[in-house]
Coordinates of C-alpha atoms in Angstrom, one line a residue:
X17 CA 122.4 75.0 175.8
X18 CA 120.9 73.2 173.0
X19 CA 122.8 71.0 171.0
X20 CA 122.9 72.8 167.6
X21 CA 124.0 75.7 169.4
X22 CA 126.7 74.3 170.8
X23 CA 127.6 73.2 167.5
X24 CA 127.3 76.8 166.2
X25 CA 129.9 78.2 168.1
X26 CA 131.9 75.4 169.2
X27 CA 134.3 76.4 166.7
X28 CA 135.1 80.2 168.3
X29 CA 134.7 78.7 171.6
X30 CA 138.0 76.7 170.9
X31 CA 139.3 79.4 169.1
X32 CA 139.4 81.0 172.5
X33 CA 142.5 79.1 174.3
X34 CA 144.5 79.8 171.5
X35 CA 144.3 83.4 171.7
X36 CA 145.3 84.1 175.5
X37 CA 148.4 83.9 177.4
X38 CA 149.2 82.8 180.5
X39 CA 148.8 85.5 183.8
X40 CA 148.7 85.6 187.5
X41 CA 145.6 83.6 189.0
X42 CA 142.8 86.0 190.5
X43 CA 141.9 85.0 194.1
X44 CA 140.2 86.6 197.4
X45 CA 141.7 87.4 200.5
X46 CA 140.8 89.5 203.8
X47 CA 143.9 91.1 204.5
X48 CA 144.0 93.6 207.3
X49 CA 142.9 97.2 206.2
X50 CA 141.6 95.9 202.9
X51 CA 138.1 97.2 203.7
X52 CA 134.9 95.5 204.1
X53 CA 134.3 92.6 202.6
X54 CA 131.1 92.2 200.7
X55 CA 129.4 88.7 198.6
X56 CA 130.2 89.4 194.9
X57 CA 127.6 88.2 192.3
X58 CA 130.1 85.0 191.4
X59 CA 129.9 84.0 194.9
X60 CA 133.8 85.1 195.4
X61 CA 134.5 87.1 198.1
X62 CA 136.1 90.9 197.1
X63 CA 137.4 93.4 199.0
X64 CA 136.1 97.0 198.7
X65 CA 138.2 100.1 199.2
X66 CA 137.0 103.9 199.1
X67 CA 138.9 105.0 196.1
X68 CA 141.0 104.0 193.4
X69 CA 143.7 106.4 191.2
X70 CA 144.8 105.8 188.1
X71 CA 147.0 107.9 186.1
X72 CA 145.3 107.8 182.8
X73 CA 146.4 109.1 179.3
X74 CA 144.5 111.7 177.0
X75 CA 143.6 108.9 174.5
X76 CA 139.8 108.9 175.0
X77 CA 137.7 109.6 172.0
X78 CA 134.2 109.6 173.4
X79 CA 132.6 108.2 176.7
X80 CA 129.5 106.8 174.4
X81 CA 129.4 103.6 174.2
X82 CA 128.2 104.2 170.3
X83 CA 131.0 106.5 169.6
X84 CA 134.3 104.9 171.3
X85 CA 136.5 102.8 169.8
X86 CA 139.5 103.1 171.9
X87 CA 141.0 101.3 174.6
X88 CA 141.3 103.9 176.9
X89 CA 137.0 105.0 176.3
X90 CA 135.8 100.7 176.3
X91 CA 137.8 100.0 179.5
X92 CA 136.2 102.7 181.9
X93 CA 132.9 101.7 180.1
X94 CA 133.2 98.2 181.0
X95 CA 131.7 98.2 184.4
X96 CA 129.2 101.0 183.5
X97 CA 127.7 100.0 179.9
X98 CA 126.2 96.2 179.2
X99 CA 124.9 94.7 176.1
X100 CA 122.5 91.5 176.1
X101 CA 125.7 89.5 176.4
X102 CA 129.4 90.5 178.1
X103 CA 132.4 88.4 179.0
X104 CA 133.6 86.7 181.9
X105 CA 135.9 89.0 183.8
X106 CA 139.1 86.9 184.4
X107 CA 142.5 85.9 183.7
X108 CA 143.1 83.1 180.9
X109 CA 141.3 81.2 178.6
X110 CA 137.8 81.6 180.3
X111 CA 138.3 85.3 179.9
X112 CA 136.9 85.1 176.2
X113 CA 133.7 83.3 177.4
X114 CA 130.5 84.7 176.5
X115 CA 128.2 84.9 179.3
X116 CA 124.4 86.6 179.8
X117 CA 124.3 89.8 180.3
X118 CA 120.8 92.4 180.0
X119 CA 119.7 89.1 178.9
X120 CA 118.5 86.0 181.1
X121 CA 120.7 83.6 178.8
X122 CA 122.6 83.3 175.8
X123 CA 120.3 83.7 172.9
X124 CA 118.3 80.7 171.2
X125 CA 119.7 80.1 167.9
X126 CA 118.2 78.7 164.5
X127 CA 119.2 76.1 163.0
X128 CA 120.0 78.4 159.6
X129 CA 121.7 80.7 162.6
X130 CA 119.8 83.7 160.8
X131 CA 117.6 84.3 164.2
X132 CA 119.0 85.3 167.7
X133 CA 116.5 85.4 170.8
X134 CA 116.9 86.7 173.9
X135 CA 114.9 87.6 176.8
X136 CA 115.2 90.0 179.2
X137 CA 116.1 90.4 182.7
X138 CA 113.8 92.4 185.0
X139 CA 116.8 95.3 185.4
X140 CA 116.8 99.6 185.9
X141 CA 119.4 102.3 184.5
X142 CA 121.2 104.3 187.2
X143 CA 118.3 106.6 186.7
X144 CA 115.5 104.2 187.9
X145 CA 114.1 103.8 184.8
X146 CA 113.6 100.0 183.8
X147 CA 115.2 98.7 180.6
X148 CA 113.2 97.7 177.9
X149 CA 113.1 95.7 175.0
X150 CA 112.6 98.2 172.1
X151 CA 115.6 99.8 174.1
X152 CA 117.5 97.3 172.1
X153 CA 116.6 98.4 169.2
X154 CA 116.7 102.1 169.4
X155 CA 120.4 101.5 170.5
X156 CA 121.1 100.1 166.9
X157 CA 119.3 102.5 165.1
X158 CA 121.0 105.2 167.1
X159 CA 124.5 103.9 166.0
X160 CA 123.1 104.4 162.7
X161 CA 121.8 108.4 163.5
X162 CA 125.3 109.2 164.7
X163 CA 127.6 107.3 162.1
X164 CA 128.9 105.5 165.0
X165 CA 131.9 103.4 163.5
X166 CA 130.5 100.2 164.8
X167 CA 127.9 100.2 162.2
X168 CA 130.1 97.9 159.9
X169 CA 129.2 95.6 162.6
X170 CA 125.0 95.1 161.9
X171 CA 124.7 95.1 158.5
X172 CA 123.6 91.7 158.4
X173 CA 120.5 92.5 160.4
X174 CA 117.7 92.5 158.0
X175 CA 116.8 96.0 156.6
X176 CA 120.0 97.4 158.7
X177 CA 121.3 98.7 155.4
X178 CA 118.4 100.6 153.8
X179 CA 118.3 102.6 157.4
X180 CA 121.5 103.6 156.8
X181 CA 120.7 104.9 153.8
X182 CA 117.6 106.9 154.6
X183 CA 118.2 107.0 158.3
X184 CA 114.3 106.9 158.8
X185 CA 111.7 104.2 159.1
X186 CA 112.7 100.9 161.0
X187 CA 115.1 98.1 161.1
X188 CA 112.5 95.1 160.3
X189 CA 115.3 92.7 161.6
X190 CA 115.1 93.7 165.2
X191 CA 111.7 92.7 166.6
X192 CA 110.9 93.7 170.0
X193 CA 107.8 93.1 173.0
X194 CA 108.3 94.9 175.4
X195 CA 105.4 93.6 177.6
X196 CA 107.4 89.9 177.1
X197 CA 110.7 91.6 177.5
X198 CA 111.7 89.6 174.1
X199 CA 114.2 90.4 171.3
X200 CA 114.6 88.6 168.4
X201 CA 117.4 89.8 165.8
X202 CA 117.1 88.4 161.9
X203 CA 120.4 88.5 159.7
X204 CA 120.2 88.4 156.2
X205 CA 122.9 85.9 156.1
X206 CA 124.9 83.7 158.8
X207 CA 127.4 85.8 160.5
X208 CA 129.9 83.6 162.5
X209 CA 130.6 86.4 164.8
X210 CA 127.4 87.9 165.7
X211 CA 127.6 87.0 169.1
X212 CA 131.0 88.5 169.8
X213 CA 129.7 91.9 167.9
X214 CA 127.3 91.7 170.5
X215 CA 129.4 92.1 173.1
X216 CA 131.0 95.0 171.8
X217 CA 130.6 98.2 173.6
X218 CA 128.5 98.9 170.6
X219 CA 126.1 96.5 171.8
X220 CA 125.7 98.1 174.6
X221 CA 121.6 99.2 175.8
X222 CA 121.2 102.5 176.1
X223 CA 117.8 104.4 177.0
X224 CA 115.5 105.1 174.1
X225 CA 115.3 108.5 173.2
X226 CA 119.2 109.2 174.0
X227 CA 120.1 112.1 171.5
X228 CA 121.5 110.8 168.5
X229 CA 125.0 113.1 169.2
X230 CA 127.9 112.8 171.3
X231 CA 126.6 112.0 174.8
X232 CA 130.6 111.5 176.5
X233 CA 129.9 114.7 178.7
X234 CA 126.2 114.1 179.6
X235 CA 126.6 110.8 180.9
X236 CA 124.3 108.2 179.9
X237 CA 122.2 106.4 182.4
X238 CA 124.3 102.7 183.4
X239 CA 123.4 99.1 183.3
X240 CA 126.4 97.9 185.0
X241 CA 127.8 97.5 188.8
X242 CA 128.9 101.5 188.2
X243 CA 127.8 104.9 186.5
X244 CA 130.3 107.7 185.4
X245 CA 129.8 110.6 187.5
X246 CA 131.2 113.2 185.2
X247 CA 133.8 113.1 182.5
X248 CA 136.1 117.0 182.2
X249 CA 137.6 115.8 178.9
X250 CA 141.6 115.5 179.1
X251 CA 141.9 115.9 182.8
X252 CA 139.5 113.9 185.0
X253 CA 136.5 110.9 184.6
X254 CA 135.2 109.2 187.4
X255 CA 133.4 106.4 187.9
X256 CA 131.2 105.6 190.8
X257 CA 128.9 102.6 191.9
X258 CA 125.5 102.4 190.6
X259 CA 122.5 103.0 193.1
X260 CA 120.3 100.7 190.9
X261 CA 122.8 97.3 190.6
X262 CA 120.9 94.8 192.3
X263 CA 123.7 92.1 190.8
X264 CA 123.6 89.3 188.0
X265 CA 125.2 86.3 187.9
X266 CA 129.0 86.1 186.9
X267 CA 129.2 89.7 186.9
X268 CA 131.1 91.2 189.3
X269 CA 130.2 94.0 192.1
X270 CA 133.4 95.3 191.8
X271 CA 136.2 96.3 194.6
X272 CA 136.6 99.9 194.2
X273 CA 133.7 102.5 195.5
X274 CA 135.1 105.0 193.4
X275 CA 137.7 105.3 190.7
X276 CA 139.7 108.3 189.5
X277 CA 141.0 108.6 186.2
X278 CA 143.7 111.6 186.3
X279 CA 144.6 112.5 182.9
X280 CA 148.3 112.8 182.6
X281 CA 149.8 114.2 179.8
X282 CA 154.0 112.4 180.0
X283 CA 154.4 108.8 180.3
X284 CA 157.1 110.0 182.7
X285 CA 155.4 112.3 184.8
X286 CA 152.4 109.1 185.0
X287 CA 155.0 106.5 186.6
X288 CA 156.3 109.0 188.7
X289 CA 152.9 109.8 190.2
X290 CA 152.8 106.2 191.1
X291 CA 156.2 106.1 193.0
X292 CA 155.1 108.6 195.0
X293 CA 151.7 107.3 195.8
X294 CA 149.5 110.6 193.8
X295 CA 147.6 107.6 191.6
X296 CA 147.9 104.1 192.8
X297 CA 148.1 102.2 188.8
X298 CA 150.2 103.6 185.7
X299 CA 148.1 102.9 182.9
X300 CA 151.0 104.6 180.4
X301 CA 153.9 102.7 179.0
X302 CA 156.6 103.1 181.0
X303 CA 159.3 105.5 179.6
X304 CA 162.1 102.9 177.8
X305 CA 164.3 105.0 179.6
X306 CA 163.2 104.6 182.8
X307 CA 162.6 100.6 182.3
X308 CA 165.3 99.0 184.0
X309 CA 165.0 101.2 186.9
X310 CA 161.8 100.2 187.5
X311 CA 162.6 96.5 186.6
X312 CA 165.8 96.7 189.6
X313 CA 163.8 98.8 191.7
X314 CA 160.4 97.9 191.7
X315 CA 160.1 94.3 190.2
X316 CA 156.9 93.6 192.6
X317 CA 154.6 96.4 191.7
X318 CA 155.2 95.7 188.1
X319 CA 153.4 92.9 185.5
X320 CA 154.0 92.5 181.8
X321 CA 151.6 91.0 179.4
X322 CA 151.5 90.5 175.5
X323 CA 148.1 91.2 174.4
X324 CA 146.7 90.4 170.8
X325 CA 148.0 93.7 169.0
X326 CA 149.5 94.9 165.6
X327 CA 151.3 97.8 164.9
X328 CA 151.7 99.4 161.4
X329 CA 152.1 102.1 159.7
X330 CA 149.1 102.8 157.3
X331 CA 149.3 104.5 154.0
X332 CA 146.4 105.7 151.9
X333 CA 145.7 103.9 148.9
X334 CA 143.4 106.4 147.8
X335 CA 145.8 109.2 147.6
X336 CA 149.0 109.3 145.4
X337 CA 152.2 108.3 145.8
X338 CA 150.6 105.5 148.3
X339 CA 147.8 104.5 145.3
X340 CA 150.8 103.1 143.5
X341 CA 151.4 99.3 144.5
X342 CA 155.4 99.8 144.0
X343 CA 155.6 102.7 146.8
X344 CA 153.7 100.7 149.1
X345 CA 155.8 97.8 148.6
X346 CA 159.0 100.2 148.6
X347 CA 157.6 101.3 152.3
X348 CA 157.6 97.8 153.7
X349 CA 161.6 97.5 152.6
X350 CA 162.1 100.4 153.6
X351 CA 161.2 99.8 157.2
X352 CA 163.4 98.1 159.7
X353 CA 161.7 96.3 162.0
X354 CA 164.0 95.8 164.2
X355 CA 164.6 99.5 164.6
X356 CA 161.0 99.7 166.2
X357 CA 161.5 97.1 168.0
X358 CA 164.2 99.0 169.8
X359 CA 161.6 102.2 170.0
X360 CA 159.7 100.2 172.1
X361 CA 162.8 99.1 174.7
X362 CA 162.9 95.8 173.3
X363 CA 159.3 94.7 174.4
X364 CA 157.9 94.0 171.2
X365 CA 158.9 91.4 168.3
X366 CA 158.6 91.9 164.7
X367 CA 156.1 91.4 162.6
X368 CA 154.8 91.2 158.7
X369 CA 151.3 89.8 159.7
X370 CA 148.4 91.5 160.5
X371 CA 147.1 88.7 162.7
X372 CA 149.1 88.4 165.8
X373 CA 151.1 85.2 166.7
X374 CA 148.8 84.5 169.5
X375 CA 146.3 83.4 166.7
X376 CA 145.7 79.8 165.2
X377 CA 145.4 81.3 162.2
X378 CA 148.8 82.9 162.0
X379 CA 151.4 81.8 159.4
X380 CA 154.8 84.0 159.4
X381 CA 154.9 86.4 156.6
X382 CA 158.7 86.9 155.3
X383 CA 158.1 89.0 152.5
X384 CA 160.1 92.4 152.6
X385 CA 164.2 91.8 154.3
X386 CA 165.0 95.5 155.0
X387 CA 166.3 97.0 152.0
X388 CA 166.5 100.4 152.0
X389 CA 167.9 101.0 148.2
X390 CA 165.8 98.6 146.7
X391 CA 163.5 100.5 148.3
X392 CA 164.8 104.0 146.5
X393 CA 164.8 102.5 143.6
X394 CA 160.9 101.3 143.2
X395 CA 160.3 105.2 144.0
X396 CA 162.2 106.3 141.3
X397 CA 160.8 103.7 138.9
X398 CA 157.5 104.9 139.7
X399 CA 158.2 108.4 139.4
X400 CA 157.2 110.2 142.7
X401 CA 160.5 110.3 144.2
X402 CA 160.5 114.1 145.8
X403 CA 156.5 114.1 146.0
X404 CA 155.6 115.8 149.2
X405 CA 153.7 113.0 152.2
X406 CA 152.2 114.1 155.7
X407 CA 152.8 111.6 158.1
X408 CA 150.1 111.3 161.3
X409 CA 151.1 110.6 164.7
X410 CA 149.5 111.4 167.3
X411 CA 151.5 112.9 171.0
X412 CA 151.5 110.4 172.7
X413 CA 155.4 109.4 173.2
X414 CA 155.9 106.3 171.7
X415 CA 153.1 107.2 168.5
X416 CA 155.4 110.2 167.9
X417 CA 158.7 108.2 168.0
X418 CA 157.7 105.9 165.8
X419 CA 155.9 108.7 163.2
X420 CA 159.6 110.6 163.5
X421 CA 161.0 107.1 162.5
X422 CA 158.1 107.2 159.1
X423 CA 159.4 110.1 158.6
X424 CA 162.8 109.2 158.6
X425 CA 162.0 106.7 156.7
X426 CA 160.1 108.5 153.7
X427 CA 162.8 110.9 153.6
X428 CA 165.6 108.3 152.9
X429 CA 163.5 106.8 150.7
X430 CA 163.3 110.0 148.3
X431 CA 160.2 111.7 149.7
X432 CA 160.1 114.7 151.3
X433 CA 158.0 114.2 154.5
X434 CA 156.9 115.9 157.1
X435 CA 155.3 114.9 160.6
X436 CA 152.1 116.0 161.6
X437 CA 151.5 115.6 165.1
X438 CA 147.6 115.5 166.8
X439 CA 146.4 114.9 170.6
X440 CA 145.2 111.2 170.9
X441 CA 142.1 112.1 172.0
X442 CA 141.4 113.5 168.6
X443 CA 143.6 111.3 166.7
X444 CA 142.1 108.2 165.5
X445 CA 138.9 110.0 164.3
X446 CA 141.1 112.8 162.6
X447 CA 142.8 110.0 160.3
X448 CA 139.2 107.8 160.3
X449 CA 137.8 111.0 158.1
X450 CA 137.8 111.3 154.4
X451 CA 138.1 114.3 154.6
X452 CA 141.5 114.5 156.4
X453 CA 143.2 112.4 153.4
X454 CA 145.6 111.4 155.6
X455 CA 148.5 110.2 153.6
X456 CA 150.6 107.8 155.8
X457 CA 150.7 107.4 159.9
X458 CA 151.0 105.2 162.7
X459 CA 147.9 103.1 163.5
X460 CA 147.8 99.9 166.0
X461 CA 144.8 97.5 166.6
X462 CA 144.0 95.2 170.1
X463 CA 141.2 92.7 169.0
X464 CA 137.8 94.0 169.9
X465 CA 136.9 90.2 169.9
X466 CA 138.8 87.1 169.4
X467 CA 138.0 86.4 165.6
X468 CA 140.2 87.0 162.6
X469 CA 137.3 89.0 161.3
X470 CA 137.6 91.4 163.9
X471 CA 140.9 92.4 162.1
X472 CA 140.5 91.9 158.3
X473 CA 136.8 92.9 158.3
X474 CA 137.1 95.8 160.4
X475 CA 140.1 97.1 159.2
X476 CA 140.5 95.7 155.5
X477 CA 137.2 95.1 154.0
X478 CA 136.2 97.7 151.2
X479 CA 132.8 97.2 151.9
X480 CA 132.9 98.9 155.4
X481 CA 134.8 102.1 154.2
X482 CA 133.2 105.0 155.6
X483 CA 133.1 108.5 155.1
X484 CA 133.4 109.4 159.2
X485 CA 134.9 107.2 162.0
X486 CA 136.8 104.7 159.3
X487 CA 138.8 102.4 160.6
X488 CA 140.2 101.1 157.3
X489 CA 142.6 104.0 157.5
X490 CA 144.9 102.8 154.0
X491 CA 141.1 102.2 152.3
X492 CA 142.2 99.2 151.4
X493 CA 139.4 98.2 148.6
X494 CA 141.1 95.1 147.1
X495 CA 138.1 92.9 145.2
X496 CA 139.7 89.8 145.6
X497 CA 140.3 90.4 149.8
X498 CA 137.2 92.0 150.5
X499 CA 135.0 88.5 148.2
X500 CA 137.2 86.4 150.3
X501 CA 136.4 88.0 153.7
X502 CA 132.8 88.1 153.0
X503 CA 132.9 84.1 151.8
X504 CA 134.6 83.3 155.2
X505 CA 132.1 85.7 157.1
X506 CA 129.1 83.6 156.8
X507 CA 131.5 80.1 158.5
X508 CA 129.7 79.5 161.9
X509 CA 132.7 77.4 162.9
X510 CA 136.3 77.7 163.1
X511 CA 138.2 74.6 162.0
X512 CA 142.0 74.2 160.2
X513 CA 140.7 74.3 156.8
X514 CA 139.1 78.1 158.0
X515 CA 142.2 78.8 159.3
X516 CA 144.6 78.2 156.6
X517 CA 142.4 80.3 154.2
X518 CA 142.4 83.1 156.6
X519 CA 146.0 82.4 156.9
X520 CA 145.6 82.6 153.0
X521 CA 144.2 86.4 153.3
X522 CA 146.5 87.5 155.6
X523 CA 149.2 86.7 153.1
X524 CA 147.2 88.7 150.2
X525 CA 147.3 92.1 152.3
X526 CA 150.7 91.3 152.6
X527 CA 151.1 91.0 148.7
X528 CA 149.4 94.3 148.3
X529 CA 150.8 95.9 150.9
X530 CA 148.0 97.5 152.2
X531 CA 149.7 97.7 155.4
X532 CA 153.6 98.0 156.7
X533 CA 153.4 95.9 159.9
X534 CA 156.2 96.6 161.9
X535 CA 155.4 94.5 165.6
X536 CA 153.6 93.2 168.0
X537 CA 154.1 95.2 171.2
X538 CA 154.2 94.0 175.4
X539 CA 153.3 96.1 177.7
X540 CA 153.6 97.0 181.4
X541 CA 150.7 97.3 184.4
X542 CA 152.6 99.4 187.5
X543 CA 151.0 99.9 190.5
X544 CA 151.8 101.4 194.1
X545 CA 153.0 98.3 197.0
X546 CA 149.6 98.8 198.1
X547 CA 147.9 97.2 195.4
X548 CA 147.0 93.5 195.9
X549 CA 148.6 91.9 192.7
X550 CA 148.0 88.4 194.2
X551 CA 144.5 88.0 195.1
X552 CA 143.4 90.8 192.8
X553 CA 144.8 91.5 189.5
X554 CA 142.8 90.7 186.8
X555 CA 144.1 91.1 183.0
X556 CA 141.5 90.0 180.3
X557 CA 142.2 88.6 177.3
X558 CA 140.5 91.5 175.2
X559 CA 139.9 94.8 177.8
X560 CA 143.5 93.7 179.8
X561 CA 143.9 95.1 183.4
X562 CA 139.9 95.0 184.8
X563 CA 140.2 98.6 186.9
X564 CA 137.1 97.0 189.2
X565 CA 139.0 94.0 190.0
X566 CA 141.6 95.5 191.8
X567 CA 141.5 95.9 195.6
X568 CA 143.9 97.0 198.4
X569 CA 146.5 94.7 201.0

């Protein structure tokens, strides 16, 4: 690594190891009936096992790596879709590292960090065909084609934006040989995150020629150490190894020869197919209800962890009574906290922020005690008091307690509300259209990336409002906000005078009340007493449990 590029992102790099939390260690091990043993790419040695079962939940969006933008779709995709750069796979700090991925080695970067260049590794798809450099760039213009909502992400790549105007021609910014097996990416203007973007699942090559529409059922050819064998939306996806992985450095083969994700519908029906040994990991939360029995009962088999998260409610700037700065401050008096706190079972803690407390540029927000009839009376003042609001949640069991509480809410506050209830798999793109006008609902974020621009440009920036796949659900379009974010966009480092003025915007979404944060959630990993938990349990800093990493006693 060169010495100016060390300097360019020596500032995220030490962003890192304030943004994880402490977790078991990740080992190896030959126990008895483990399975074979085989040499991982790391050099560590894994254990392999025939199958592994998880009981899933029906919050996928889309199995293309240009369409998801869920949890539930980017983990399984993790070991089956790689971009020119990835992550290091483990527990901790290192966990945010960047490492090489399609490409030999992290990119050479100009001085002016407006030019990334990357070279190839000699590597096939599952289906034998090699990857290629123009690959690259048909990948980004394909996010374009199918108003992916990781667009937001490359507009800085020269000429990016007039293709997503006319959605013809090229993108002049991405300059590819494939004979050399070279890449070269031009921004427009610095971007201190363009190398985390890149590791995004929207980074992720994909054959030229893919049809620019919803591949999730198809199946597109894999880069990674597996391939998704077929995918029967809201009951079954599973994920095999890939005949073509001949291994690359750092990146693991993986434990599992197979793994099972069994949609279930009930968080309690999921833990219960882990007690009795159906699936052998409970990716739900586990029913608040059933908590302490599990905690008495089956302390062993259970881990908790507190990833980077927010959970608000969102409300619609663009639509009335929510356009009105007075309601949406009335909604964050309105709001106890603490009640959702207790939604949860105790395993969350309040919040005002929109950044987590996990990151260095957090400063507690203590603007809105609960308060219900100063809230009541900011909706009479501004004259919508009985005006009819449709609150979003979607089925899931804790979304839909905590859109009953909105509800709840609204209603005491003088509204007259009503809950509208959608199947996760559907629900974040139902509220992320225009069209929809979604008024008011539950929303929650997990960092893509660990950057405060992952959360205020993603999610608060005018600029990258769209008309499909939004992710700035309460189009928030404040002038001031969105000037600031693009200012702090173009910092290549991270340093305390960054961080206070990110601090700074934090604290202006909380004047205009673009959001009503409510907490910051923990959550539970429960698994059967097969599972080894010490040698082989592996929960990243930005994808949390790794499914590959897991192996048998």
């Amino acid at each position: 690594m060169t010495l100016s590029k060390w300097r360019r992102f020596a500032g995220l790099f030490a962003l890192v190891a304030a943004l994880t939390f402490a977790l078991a260690a990740c080992g190896g091990g030959d126990d008895e009936g483990a399975g074979a043993t085989t040499e991982a790419s790391g050099g560590t040695t894994e254990k392999t096992f025939p199958e592994f079962k998880i009981a899933f939940d029906p919050g996928i969006d889309y199995l293309d790596p240009g369409l998801a933008y869920t949890v539930q779709g980017w983990s399984i995709m993790l070991p089956v879709h790689l971009g020119l750069v990835t992550y290091k796979l483990v527990n901790g700090p290192e966990g945010a590292t960047i490492i090489p991925g399609l490409a030999e080695d992290l990119p050479e970067v100009s001085e002016d960090g407006l030019s990334y260049k990357f070279t190839l590794r000699d590597i096939n798809y599952s289906n034998g065909q090699p990857v290629k450099a123009s690959d690259f760039k048909n990948t980004i213009k394909r996010l374009y084609l199918i108003d992916s909502p990781g667009v937001g992400f490359f507009t800085g790549v020269v000429g990016a934006e007039q293709f997503a105007e006319t959605k013809k021609g090229d993108i002049p910014g991405i300059v590819v040989d494939d004979e050399a097996k070279t890449i070269e990416i031009k921004l427009s203007k610095p971007q201190g995150d363009f190398l985390y973007v890149l590791a995004t699942m929207f980074g992720s090559v994909v054959p030229s020629g893919t049809p620019a529409k919803d591949q999730s059922t198809a199946t597109i050819p894999a880069t990674g150490p597996y391939m998704i064998e077929s995918y029967t939306p809201n009951r079954l996806v599973t994920v095999v190894r890939n005949p073509e992985w001949e291994g690359i450095p750092d990146i693991a083969d993986g434990n599992p020869d197979k793994m099972t994700f069994n949609v279930v519908e009930e968080d309690s029906a999921a833990l219960q197919s882990v007690i009795d040994g159906t699936n052998d990991y409970n990716f739900h939360p586990i029913p608040v209800d059933r908590l302490g029995e599990v905690q008495d009962q089956y302390a062993e088999q259970l881990k908790l962890y507190t990833p980077a998260n927010t959970y608000y409610f969102f409300m619609n700037t663009r639509v009335p009574p929510f356009d009105k700065l007075e309601v949406r401050q009335a909604v964050n008096y309105a709001v106890s906290r603490d009640a959702v706190v207790r939604l949860y079972g105790g395993l969350a803690t309040e919040t005002e922020n929109v950044l987590p407390p996990t990151y260095p540029q957090y400063e507690k927000i203590s603007m809105y005690p609960h308060d219900l009839e100063k809230a009541k009376q900011l909706v009479q003042d501004a004259g919508v008091a009985g005006m009819p609001v449709t609150v979003y949640a979607s089925s899931r069991e804790t979304s839909q307690k905590q859109g009953e509480y909105g509800t709840d809410v609204l209603n005491q506050m003088g509204f007259k509300a009503k809950l509208k209830v959608l199947d996760p798999s559907v629900y974040f793109t139902t509220i992320g259209n225009q069209r929809t006008k979604a008024q008011f609902g539950v929303a929650n974020w997990f960092q893509d990336y660990p950057h405060p621009l992952n959360w205020f440009d993603v999610l608060l920036n005018g600029n990258r409002i769209t008309e499909e796949h939004n992710n700035n659900y309460s189009n928030a379009d404040v002038a001031e906000i969105n000037n600031k974010i693009e200012e702090l966009k173009k910092e290549p480092e991270i340093n305390d005078e960054i961080n206070a003025q990110w601090a700074e915007v934090d604290k202006m979404v909380a004047e205009n009340a673009l959001w009503a944060p409510v907490v910051n959630r923990q959550f539970t990993d429960f698994f059967t007493p097969e599972m080894d938990l010490d040698n082989c349990y592996v929960n990243h800093v930005l994808y949390q449990f790794i499914y590959a990493a897991a192996c048998k006693k």
